[in-house]
Short mmCIF file of C-alpha atoms in Angstrom, two decimals:
data_model
loop_
_atom_site.label_atom_id
_atom_site.label_comp_id
_atom_site.label_asym_id
_atom_site.label_seq_id
_atom_site.Cartn_x
_atom_site.Cartn_y
_atom_site.Cartn_z
CA UNK X 1 15.72 13.46 11.79
CA UNK X 2 12.99 16.27 11.88
CA UNK X 3 10.34 15.66 14.25
CA UNK X 4 7.03 14.63 12.79
CA UNK X 5 6.07 18.42 13.78
CA UNK X 6 8.55 20.07 11.63
CA UNK X 7 8.24 17.67 8.51
CA UNK X 8 4.54 18.61 9.17
CA UNK X 9 4.90 22.70 9.40
CA UNK X 10 6.87 21.55 5.96
CA UNK X 11 4.69 20.49 4.37
CA UNK X 12 1.86 21.79 5.56
CA UNK X 13 0.76 23.62 2.26
CA UNK X 14 0.48 20.11 0.95
CA UNK X 15 -3.46 20.39 1.86
CA UNK X 16 -4.89 23.24 0.83
CA UNK X 17 -8.46 22.56 1.64
CA UNK X 18 -8.38 19.45 4.65
CA UNK X 19 -11.33 17.92 5.69
CA UNK X 20 -12.16 18.98 9.18
CA UNK X 21 -12.55 16.53 12.38
CA UNK X 22 -13.97 17.95 15.76
CA UNK X 23 -13.17 16.65 19.03
CA UNK X 24 -15.03 17.50 22.07
CA UNK X 25 -13.21 16.98 24.97
CA UNK X 26 -12.96 18.63 28.46
CA UNK X 27 -9.68 18.36 28.86
CA UNK X 28 -7.46 21.02 26.78
CA UNK X 29 -4.24 19.00 27.41
CA UNK X 30 -6.30 15.58 25.46
CA UNK X 31 -7.23 17.77 23.10
CA UNK X 32 -4.33 19.04 22.36
CA UNK X 33 -3.19 15.21 21.60
CA UNK X 34 -5.60 14.08 19.74
CA UNK X 35 -5.20 17.99 17.73
CA UNK X 36 -1.77 16.36 16.98
CA UNK X 37 -2.63 13.06 16.10
CA UNK X 38 -5.44 13.72 13.62
CA UNK X 39 -2.99 16.82 11.73
CA UNK X 40 -0.79 13.89 11.56
CA UNK X 41 -3.35 12.52 8.94
CA UNK X 42 -3.85 15.99 6.93
CA UNK X 43 -7.36 16.65 9.34
CA UNK X 44 -8.19 20.35 9.87
CA UNK X 45 -9.11 19.45 13.70
CA UNK X 46 -11.66 21.92 15.88
CA UNK X 47 -11.96 21.70 19.68
CA UNK X 48 -14.40 22.00 22.15
CA UNK X 49 -14.64 21.92 25.40
CA UNK X 50 -18.60 22.01 26.44
CA UNK X 51 -21.93 20.74 24.97
CA UNK X 52 -23.29 23.50 23.45
CA UNK X 53 -19.46 24.78 21.80
CA UNK X 54 -19.73 21.40 20.03
CA UNK X 55 -22.95 21.91 18.53
CA UNK X 56 -21.65 25.36 17.31
CA UNK X 57 -18.81 23.85 15.85
CA UNK X 58 -21.14 21.32 14.42
CA UNK X 59 -23.41 23.02 12.51
CA UNK X 60 -20.57 25.95 10.94
CA UNK X 61 -17.88 24.01 9.99
CA UNK X 62 -19.96 19.31 9.02
CA UNK X 63 -16.95 18.13 10.07
CA UNK X 64 -16.58 14.46 8.46
CA UNK X 65 -15.02 12.59 11.89
CA UNK X 66 -15.96 13.57 15.23
CA UNK X 67 -14.58 12.43 18.71
CA UNK X 68 -16.81 12.11 21.51
CA UNK X 69 -15.85 12.45 25.46
CA UNK X 70 -19.24 10.89 26.95
CA UNK X 71 -18.71 13.41 29.90
CA UNK X 72 -18.05 16.17 28.72
CA UNK X 73 -20.10 19.36 30.78
CA UNK X 74 -23.28 21.02 30.37
CA UNK X 75 -25.01 18.31 27.73
CA UNK X 76 -25.88 14.15 28.38
CA UNK X 77 -23.38 12.77 26.48
CA UNK X 78 -25.80 10.37 24.94
CA UNK X 79 -27.72 13.10 24.40
CA UNK X 80 -25.19 14.79 21.47
CA UNK X 81 -23.56 11.56 20.58
CA UNK X 82 -27.85 11.42 19.32
CA UNK X 83 -27.57 15.44 17.87
CA UNK X 84 -24.37 14.23 15.98
CA UNK X 85 -25.02 11.44 14.36
CA UNK X 86 -28.77 12.29 13.20
CA UNK X 87 -27.27 15.62 11.42
CA UNK X 88 -23.45 14.08 11.13
CA UNK X 89 -24.99 12.37 7.71
CA UNK X 90 -21.55 9.61 7.61
CA UNK X 91 -19.35 11.08 9.56
CA UNK X 92 -18.31 8.24 11.72
CA UNK X 93 -18.04 9.32 15.51
CA UNK X 94 -15.30 8.07 18.18
CA UNK X 95 -16.86 7.69 21.42
CA UNK X 96 -14.61 8.40 24.23
CA UNK X 97 -15.35 7.67 28.38
CA UNK X 98 -12.66 7.04 31.33
CA UNK X 99 -16.13 5.19 33.02
CA UNK X 100 -16.61 2.67 29.80
CA UNK X 101 -18.22 -1.02 30.77
CA UNK X 102 -19.90 -2.84 28.61
CA UNK X 103 -23.47 -1.35 29.24
CA UNK X 104 -21.92 1.84 28.21
CA UNK X 105 -20.40 0.83 24.65
CA UNK X 106 -23.55 -1.51 23.93
CA UNK X 107 -25.39 2.65 24.36
CA UNK X 108 -23.30 4.15 22.72
CA UNK X 109 -23.22 2.21 19.72
CA UNK X 110 -27.00 2.30 19.43
CA UNK X 111 -27.18 6.28 20.16
CA UNK X 112 -25.01 5.75 16.30
CA UNK X 113 -21.13 5.58 17.44
CA UNK X 114 -18.23 4.09 15.16
CA UNK X 115 -16.69 3.26 17.46
CA UNK X 116 -16.06 3.06 21.10
CA UNK X 117 -12.27 3.60 23.27
CA UNK X 118 -11.91 3.57 26.58
CA UNK X 119 -10.36 6.41 27.83
CA UNK X 120 -7.20 7.46 28.54
CA UNK X 121 -6.02 6.61 24.99
CA UNK X 122 -2.89 6.04 23.04
CA UNK X 123 -1.90 8.52 20.48
CA UNK X 124 -1.11 5.00 18.47
CA UNK X 125 -4.17 3.45 19.07
CA UNK X 126 -5.96 6.62 17.84
CA UNK X 127 -4.02 6.84 14.78
CA UNK X 128 -4.81 3.07 13.94
CA UNK X 129 -8.10 3.57 14.40
CA UNK X 130 -8.72 7.02 12.76
CA UNK X 131 -6.61 5.22 9.98
CA UNK X 132 -8.88 2.02 10.05
CA UNK X 133 -12.04 4.59 9.45
CA UNK X 134 -10.64 7.28 7.19
CA UNK X 135 -12.30 6.11 4.14
CA UNK X 136 -15.70 7.07 5.61
CA UNK X 137 -14.66 10.12 6.78
CA UNK X 138 -13.23 11.27 3.62
CA UNK X 139 -16.43 10.27 1.90
CA UNK X 140 -19.66 11.90 4.01
CA UNK X 141 -16.73 14.85 3.73
CA UNK X 142 -17.40 14.69 0.32
CA UNK X 143 -13.18 14.93 -1.04
CA UNK X 144 -12.60 14.48 -4.30
CA UNK X 145 -10.77 12.42 -5.93
CA UNK X 146 -6.92 13.84 -5.69
CA UNK X 147 -7.37 14.93 -1.47
CA UNK X 148 -9.00 11.66 -1.27
CA UNK X 149 -5.75 9.98 -2.40
CA UNK X 150 -3.75 12.35 -1.38
CA UNK X 151 -4.96 11.72 2.31
CA UNK X 152 -4.90 7.95 2.56
CA UNK X 153 -1.53 8.54 1.42
CA UNK X 154 -0.52 11.12 4.16
CA UNK X 155 -2.02 7.98 6.73
CA UNK X 156 0.27 6.02 5.74
CA UNK X 157 3.09 7.97 5.65
CA UNK X 158 4.28 7.43 8.97
CA UNK X 159 4.48 3.53 8.44
CA UNK X 160 6.13 4.24 5.60
CA UNK X 161 9.27 5.96 6.78
CA UNK X 162 9.66 6.23 10.39
CA UNK X 163 10.23 2.80 11.29
CA UNK X 164 13.88 2.14 10.41
CA UNK X 165 16.50 4.50 10.29
CA UNK X 166 17.66 3.40 6.68
CA UNK X 167 13.52 4.29 4.99
CA UNK X 168 14.23 8.24 7.32
CA UNK X 169 17.94 8.52 5.73
CA UNK X 170 15.30 7.69 2.37
CA UNK X 171 12.68 10.34 3.89
CA UNK X 172 15.36 13.03 4.54
CA UNK X 173 15.86 12.83 0.33
CA UNK X 174 13.03 12.56 -0.43
CA UNK X 175 11.77 15.81 1.41
CA UNK X 176 14.74 17.39 -0.12
CA UNK X 177 14.09 16.48 -3.96
CA UNK X 178 10.77 16.86 -3.53
CA UNK X 179 10.96 20.58 -3.42
CA UNK X 180 12.94 21.03 -6.34
CA UNK X 181 10.70 19.25 -10.39
CA UNK X 182 14.09 17.72 -10.57
CA UNK X 183 13.32 14.22 -12.42
CA UNK X 184 14.72 11.27 -9.82
CA UNK X 185 15.32 7.88 -10.43
CA UNK X 186 13.84 5.21 -7.36
CA UNK X 187 15.91 1.98 -8.12
CA UNK X 188 15.29 -0.93 -5.10
CA UNK X 189 13.79 -5.12 -5.84
CA UNK X 190 10.48 -5.51 -6.37
CA UNK X 191 8.02 -5.04 -3.94
CA UNK X 192 9.94 -2.18 -1.38
CA UNK X 193 7.71 0.84 -1.91
CA UNK X 194 9.42 2.53 -4.59
CA UNK X 195 5.61 3.68 -5.91
CA UNK X 196 4.74 5.16 -2.32
CA UNK X 197 7.86 6.42 -2.59
CA UNK X 198 7.65 8.40 -5.67
CA UNK X 199 3.94 9.34 -4.27
CA UNK X 200 5.58 11.10 -0.81
CA UNK X 201 7.70 12.91 -3.37
CA UNK X 202 5.06 14.59 -5.47
CA UNK X 203 2.55 15.16 -2.54
CA UNK X 204 5.20 16.85 -1.05
CA UNK X 205 6.38 18.77 -4.07
CA UNK X 206 4.63 22.17 -4.71
CA UNK X 207 3.03 19.64 -7.05
CA UNK X 208 0.74 18.09 -4.98
CA UNK X 209 -3.05 19.15 -5.84
CA UNK X 210 -1.76 18.76 -9.70
CA UNK X 211 -2.74 15.04 -11.74
CA UNK X 212 -0.52 12.20 -10.59
CA UNK X 213 -0.45 9.90 -13.02
CA UNK X 214 1.92 6.67 -13.48
CA UNK X 215 2.63 4.36 -15.93
CA UNK X 216 4.37 0.65 -15.85
CA UNK X 217 7.23 0.10 -18.45
CA UNK X 218 6.91 -3.24 -18.77
CA UNK X 219 3.07 -3.74 -19.34
CA UNK X 220 2.74 -3.35 -22.94
CA UNK X 221 4.45 -3.47 -25.92
CA UNK X 222 6.05 -0.65 -27.29
CA UNK X 223 3.35 0.92 -30.33
CA UNK X 224 1.07 0.25 -27.35
CA UNK X 225 3.43 1.97 -24.76
CA UNK X 226 4.20 4.51 -26.73
CA UNK X 227 -0.22 4.93 -26.98
CA UNK X 228 -0.48 5.06 -23.37
CA UNK X 229 2.55 7.94 -22.55
CA UNK X 230 2.61 10.23 -25.42
CA UNK X 231 -1.29 9.63 -26.98
CA UNK X 232 -2.60 8.82 -30.21
CA UNK X 233 -4.51 10.90 -33.41
CA UNK X 234 -7.29 9.82 -34.26
CA UNK X 235 -6.80 7.04 -37.78
CA UNK X 236 -8.37 5.96 -40.81
CA UNK X 237 -9.30 2.75 -38.73
CA UNK X 238 -12.13 4.81 -36.66
CA UNK X 239 -9.33 4.36 -33.58
CA UNK X 240 -10.61 8.13 -31.46
CA UNK X 241 -8.23 10.84 -30.50
CA UNK X 242 -6.75 10.05 -26.92
CA UNK X 243 -4.59 11.68 -24.49
CA UNK X 244 -1.64 9.87 -22.98
CA UNK X 245 -0.37 9.92 -19.58
CA UNK X 246 2.22 13.20 -20.42
CA UNK X 247 -1.09 15.13 -21.23
CA UNK X 248 -2.99 13.92 -18.39
CA UNK X 249 -0.44 14.85 -15.69
CA UNK X 250 0.00 18.45 -17.66
CA UNK X 251 1.73 20.81 -13.86
CA UNK X 252 1.62 17.65 -11.74
CA UNK X 253 3.88 14.46 -12.18
CA UNK X 254 4.63 11.25 -14.15
CA UNK X 255 5.78 8.39 -12.73
CA UNK X 256 7.10 5.90 -15.11
CA UNK X 257 7.14 2.87 -13.90
CA UNK X 258 9.91 -0.36 -15.02
CA UNK X 259 12.71 2.23 -16.80
CA UNK X 260 14.75 -0.43 -17.67
CA UNK X 261 11.96 -1.87 -19.69
CA UNK X 262 11.04 0.76 -21.37
CA UNK X 263 11.41 -0.47 -25.65
CA UNK X 264 14.81 1.41 -27.05
CA UNK X 265 11.93 3.15 -29.69
CA UNK X 266 10.12 5.40 -27.28
CA UNK X 267 13.53 6.13 -25.29
CA UNK X 268 14.29 8.65 -27.75
CA UNK X 269 10.96 10.21 -27.02
CA UNK X 270 11.18 10.49 -23.10
CA UNK X 271 14.55 12.10 -23.91
CA UNK X 272 12.71 15.09 -25.66
CA UNK X 273 10.04 15.47 -23.59
CA UNK X 274 12.12 15.83 -21.02
CA UNK X 275 14.32 18.50 -22.34
CA UNK X 276 12.95 20.15 -24.20
CA UNK X 277 9.15 19.06 -22.45
CA UNK X 278 7.52 18.88 -25.16
CA UNK X 279 5.42 16.09 -27.11
CA UNK X 280 3.94 15.29 -30.69
CA UNK X 281 1.35 12.62 -30.12
CA UNK X 282 1.69 9.15 -32.05
CA UNK X 283 0.29 9.80 -35.53
CA UNK X 284 0.66 13.78 -35.05
CA UNK X 285 2.29 16.47 -36.37
CA UNK X 286 1.28 19.52 -34.06
CA UNK X 287 3.88 19.71 -31.18
CA UNK X 288 2.23 20.53 -27.93
CA UNK X 289 3.70 21.68 -24.59
CA UNK X 290 3.62 19.99 -20.98
CA UNK X 291 4.68 20.77 -17.28
CA UNK X 292 5.46 17.29 -15.82
CA UNK X 293 7.51 16.14 -13.42
CA UNK X 294 9.32 12.84 -14.23
CA UNK X 295 9.54 10.04 -11.95
CA UNK X 296 10.94 7.36 -13.24
CA UNK X 297 11.72 3.80 -11.32
CA UNK X 298 13.36 0.21 -12.08
CA UNK X 299 14.27 -3.22 -10.10
CA UNK X 300 16.89 -3.34 -12.69
CA UNK X 301 20.26 -2.08 -12.71
CA UNK X 302 19.87 0.73 -15.31
CA UNK X 303 23.82 1.77 -14.89
CA UNK X 304 24.22 -1.61 -15.58
CA UNK X 305 22.23 -1.29 -19.06
CA UNK X 306 23.67 1.30 -19.90
CA UNK X 307 27.46 -0.01 -19.80
CA UNK X 308 25.46 -3.31 -21.62
CA UNK X 309 24.34 -0.12 -24.49
CA UNK X 310 20.10 -1.24 -23.98
CA UNK X 311 19.53 1.33 -22.21
CA UNK X 312 19.85 5.39 -23.24
CA UNK X 313 23.31 7.22 -21.85
CA UNK X 314 21.31 10.57 -22.61
CA UNK X 315 18.18 9.29 -20.46
CA UNK X 316 20.37 7.44 -18.41
CA UNK X 317 22.11 10.97 -16.98
CA UNK X 318 18.59 12.81 -17.47
CA UNK X 319 17.07 10.99 -14.73
CA UNK X 320 19.54 10.44 -12.57
CA UNK X 321 19.89 13.94 -11.66
CA UNK X 322 18.67 12.61 -8.39
CA UNK X 323 19.33 8.75 -8.23
CA UNK X 324 17.48 7.09 -4.58
CA UNK X 325 17.51 3.57 -3.79
CA UNK X 326 15.08 2.00 -1.55
CA UNK X 327 16.26 -0.74 0.69
CA UNK X 328 15.25 -4.31 0.33
CA UNK X 329 12.63 -5.66 3.88
CA UNK X 330 15.27 -7.85 5.08
CA UNK X 331 18.14 -4.97 5.48
CA UNK X 332 14.80 -3.06 7.49
CA UNK X 333 13.21 -6.25 10.26
CA UNK X 334 12.46 -3.36 12.20
CA UNK X 335 9.57 -2.53 10.54
CA UNK X 336 8.04 -5.91 10.20
CA UNK X 337 5.92 -6.33 13.16
CA UNK X 338 4.64 -2.55 12.78
CA UNK X 339 3.76 -3.99 8.73
CA UNK X 340 2.22 -7.36 10.03
CA UNK X 341 0.39 -4.77 12.82
CA UNK X 342 -0.64 -2.92 9.80
CA UNK X 343 -1.92 -4.83 6.74
CA UNK X 344 -3.78 -7.38 10.45
CA UNK X 345 -5.99 -4.68 11.01
CA UNK X 346 -6.39 -3.43 7.45
CA UNK X 347 -8.00 -6.94 5.77
CA UNK X 348 -9.40 -7.02 9.10
CA UNK X 349 -11.39 -4.32 8.17
CA UNK X 350 -11.94 -4.65 4.66
CA UNK X 351 -13.32 -8.29 4.21
CA UNK X 352 -14.82 -8.01 7.38
CA UNK X 353 -12.74 -10.71 9.60
CA UNK X 354 -12.28 -10.75 13.49
CA UNK X 355 -8.00 -9.50 14.22
CA UNK X 356 -6.89 -12.54 15.39
CA UNK X 357 -4.30 -12.11 17.78
CA UNK X 358 -0.62 -12.55 16.29
CA UNK X 359 1.49 -15.70 18.77
CA UNK X 360 5.06 -14.16 19.57
CA UNK X 361 6.53 -17.49 17.42
CA UNK X 362 4.46 -16.66 14.77
CA UNK X 363 5.45 -12.87 14.86
CA UNK X 364 9.53 -14.11 15.10
CA UNK X 365 8.80 -16.47 12.23
CA UNK X 366 7.91 -13.53 9.94
CA UNK X 367 11.06 -11.05 11.11
CA UNK X 368 12.79 -14.02 10.53
CA UNK X 369 12.11 -14.62 7.24
CA UNK X 370 13.52 -12.80 4.70
CA UNK X 371 11.19 -12.00 2.05
CA UNK X 372 12.38 -12.17 -1.47
CA UNK X 373 9.33 -9.94 -2.20
CA UNK X 374 9.63 -7.73 -0.24
CA UNK X 375 6.83 -5.79 1.19
CA UNK X 376 4.39 -6.65 -1.40
CA UNK X 377 5.27 -10.76 -0.66
CA UNK X 378 4.41 -9.53 3.16
CA UNK X 379 0.99 -7.19 2.36
CA UNK X 380 -0.17 -10.43 0.49
CA UNK X 381 1.18 -13.01 3.68
CA UNK X 382 -1.00 -11.83 6.14
CA UNK X 383 -4.32 -11.11 3.55
CA UNK X 384 -4.15 -14.83 3.26
CA UNK X 385 -3.75 -14.81 6.68
CA UNK X 386 -6.85 -12.94 7.42
CA UNK X 387 -9.11 -14.65 4.64
CA UNK X 388 -8.38 -17.88 5.59
CA UNK X 389 -8.26 -17.42 9.89
CA UNK X 390 -5.31 -20.16 10.09
CA UNK X 391 -2.31 -18.63 11.95
CA UNK X 392 -0.98 -22.52 11.47
CA UNK X 393 -1.35 -22.56 7.70
CA UNK X 394 1.06 -19.22 7.67
CA UNK X 395 3.05 -20.50 10.50
CA UNK X 396 3.51 -23.76 8.10
CA UNK X 397 3.67 -21.68 4.99
CA UNK X 398 6.82 -19.59 6.64
CA UNK X 399 8.55 -22.77 7.50
CA UNK X 400 8.25 -23.97 3.79
CA UNK X 401 9.21 -20.54 2.56
CA UNK X 402 12.73 -20.97 4.77
CA UNK X 403 13.06 -24.90 3.99
CA UNK X 404 12.87 -24.26 -0.03
CA UNK X 405 15.19 -20.94 0.53
CA UNK X 406 18.29 -22.69 2.67
CA UNK X 407 18.03 -25.64 0.98
CA UNK X 408 18.74 -23.20 -1.76
CA UNK X 409 21.48 -22.23 -0.34
CA UNK X 410 23.01 -25.98 -0.28
CA UNK X 411 22.34 -27.19 -3.99
CA UNK X 412 24.23 -24.71 -5.79
CA UNK X 413 26.50 -26.81 -6.54
CA UNK X 414 23.88 -28.43 -8.50
CA UNK X 415 23.85 -25.96 -11.20
CA UNK X 416 21.22 -23.08 -11.47
CA UNK X 417 18.57 -25.29 -14.65
CA UNK X 418 18.52 -28.37 -12.26
CA UNK X 419 18.05 -25.88 -9.25
CA UNK X 420 15.04 -25.12 -10.83
CA UNK X 421 13.36 -27.68 -11.82
CA UNK X 422 13.73 -29.05 -9.04
CA UNK X 423 12.35 -25.52 -8.08
CA UNK X 424 8.98 -25.93 -9.94
CA UNK X 425 8.74 -29.76 -8.89
CA UNK X 426 8.36 -28.14 -5.45
CA UNK X 427 6.38 -25.78 -6.67
CA UNK X 428 3.58 -27.74 -8.83
CA UNK X 429 3.11 -31.04 -6.21
CA UNK X 430 2.77 -28.72 -3.06
CA UNK X 431 -0.39 -26.88 -5.73
CA UNK X 432 -1.92 -30.11 -5.65
CA UNK X 433 -2.07 -31.41 -2.40
CA UNK X 434 -3.06 -28.13 -1.43
CA UNK X 435 -6.06 -28.60 -4.15
CA UNK X 436 -6.48 -32.23 -3.33
CA UNK X 437 -6.87 -31.07 0.32
CA UNK X 438 -9.19 -28.14 -0.45
CA UNK X 439 -11.76 -29.82 -2.19
CA UNK X 440 -11.37 -33.18 0.47
CA UNK X 441 -9.25 -35.07 -2.32
CA UNK X 442 -11.48 -35.60 -4.44
CA UNK X 443 -9.76 -35.51 -8.16
CA UNK X 444 -11.61 -34.99 -10.07
CA UNK X 445 -13.16 -31.48 -8.61
CA UNK X 446 -9.22 -31.11 -7.55
CA UNK X 447 -8.37 -31.36 -11.36
CA UNK X 448 -11.07 -28.92 -12.24
CA UNK X 449 -10.06 -26.07 -9.82
CA UNK X 450 -6.40 -26.44 -11.20
CA UNK X 451 -8.41 -26.72 -14.47
CA UNK X 452 -5.90 -29.20 -16.01
CA UNK X 453 -7.86 -32.54 -17.26
CA UNK X 454 -8.49 -35.97 -14.67
CA UNK X 455 -6.03 -37.67 -16.91
CA UNK X 456 -2.73 -35.16 -16.17
CA UNK X 457 -4.27 -34.27 -12.53
CA UNK X 458 -3.29 -39.02 -12.51
CA UNK X 459 0.37 -38.43 -13.91
CA UNK X 460 1.21 -35.55 -12.05
CA UNK X 461 0.72 -37.70 -9.18
CA UNK X 462 2.09 -40.44 -10.47
CA UNK X 463 4.64 -38.94 -10.41
CA UNK X 464 4.82 -37.49 -6.56
CA UNK X 465 4.43 -38.95 -3.35
CA UNK X 466 0.92 -38.94 -2.38
CA UNK X 467 0.47 -42.82 -0.35
CA UNK X 468 0.55 -42.41 2.75
CA UNK X 469 -0.53 -38.30 3.50
CA UNK X 470 -1.80 -37.38 6.83
CA UNK X 471 -5.59 -36.69 6.07
CA UNK X 472 -6.27 -38.10 2.88
CA UNK X 473 -9.40 -40.26 1.88
CA UNK X 474 -8.09 -44.46 2.16
CA UNK X 475 -9.30 -44.70 -1.24
CA UNK X 476 -5.63 -45.57 -3.26
CA UNK X 477 -4.34 -42.86 -5.78
CA UNK X 478 -3.38 -44.48 -8.81
#
């Protein structure tokens, strides 16, 4: 596996204009370490070892992010911090000091520090803080939307590919195909990160500075999907002219999500666009030339669909010049602790919640669960944990999911239909119980919350075992 520095060198052309990060530190080794981390995250780092040098760099470059060691020479650290805050707009300022105590941290915060870190600071700790401050830094630097999207993506790059051997193999293939304009079919279970892999191909390619577009083939009926992809001309009903995703992506990349759901009537048109780089808008007669790289993703087995004659073989062959499989999370469990940590910090920042510590037994449960919804399921559960702040509920839910999964395995002899019925009943009962607990077992309020009639609620309660539930109101439920 190539080192991160080799990877960065290979794709440094991605950042035509990078936001500037100013590192103010008297120690050259520390400055070099911080600069390396900032480079990985897409910044152009500048260093200053004295206060006067820092002021010169600050005035000349207007940095989007500042790292300041309070122990800088020739200018009092807090005085320099106040000047940077007064003249630096909204740029985040990360203050560091080897002589950190509560008083120093409070004074730095009052003087305008966004974050305060005690030295020595590890690369991982600095990277985590900078990632959290990226949106603020990019807004302060006035980054355009494509640059902002690109930088935010690369802030996640290491977490996406560098945490497991299987994803490192995916990264190697991604970097190789990114150098070409070849179509790529990305396959994998729902929630594995297929879109992120597609974005990596785009942002590592020569098309990085050009448009990135995506469209879900599963979200719209055929006529609307046609207009979404190919655009349409004005019609007799006064519908206005519309550019499709293929035209909007001209010069860049279009991702066709869930290509297996592409209606048969549109498949030949995609073949034409791939082969000839031309299209007709819906209702149009003008042949329009385009320059678009097409990527496709699918959770379905496209080759099996070709065999079943429900997907065109010529389209399959055009899309699978390169085929790339994203492994499910259960096959790369070593990523789970890092992903939990990433989402924990991310959602604590987004929802202005304290970052909860994770107990060892809970982390073991995260690692033991199979995650049929993959990274997306993990992300949603961590989000719920941060929003509700209830670690016991997450622990209970994971155990319940694992128990249900084991029960499914033991009951396969019942037949698929009966297993489905039981699962539906259990899910319904769980929803009823959660709604009732949320409203203090007030049945009328629970009915409103569930958007069902009071009579239906009583019927559902009579079908389940709600009589001896701990903590409910003592009055009978039926």
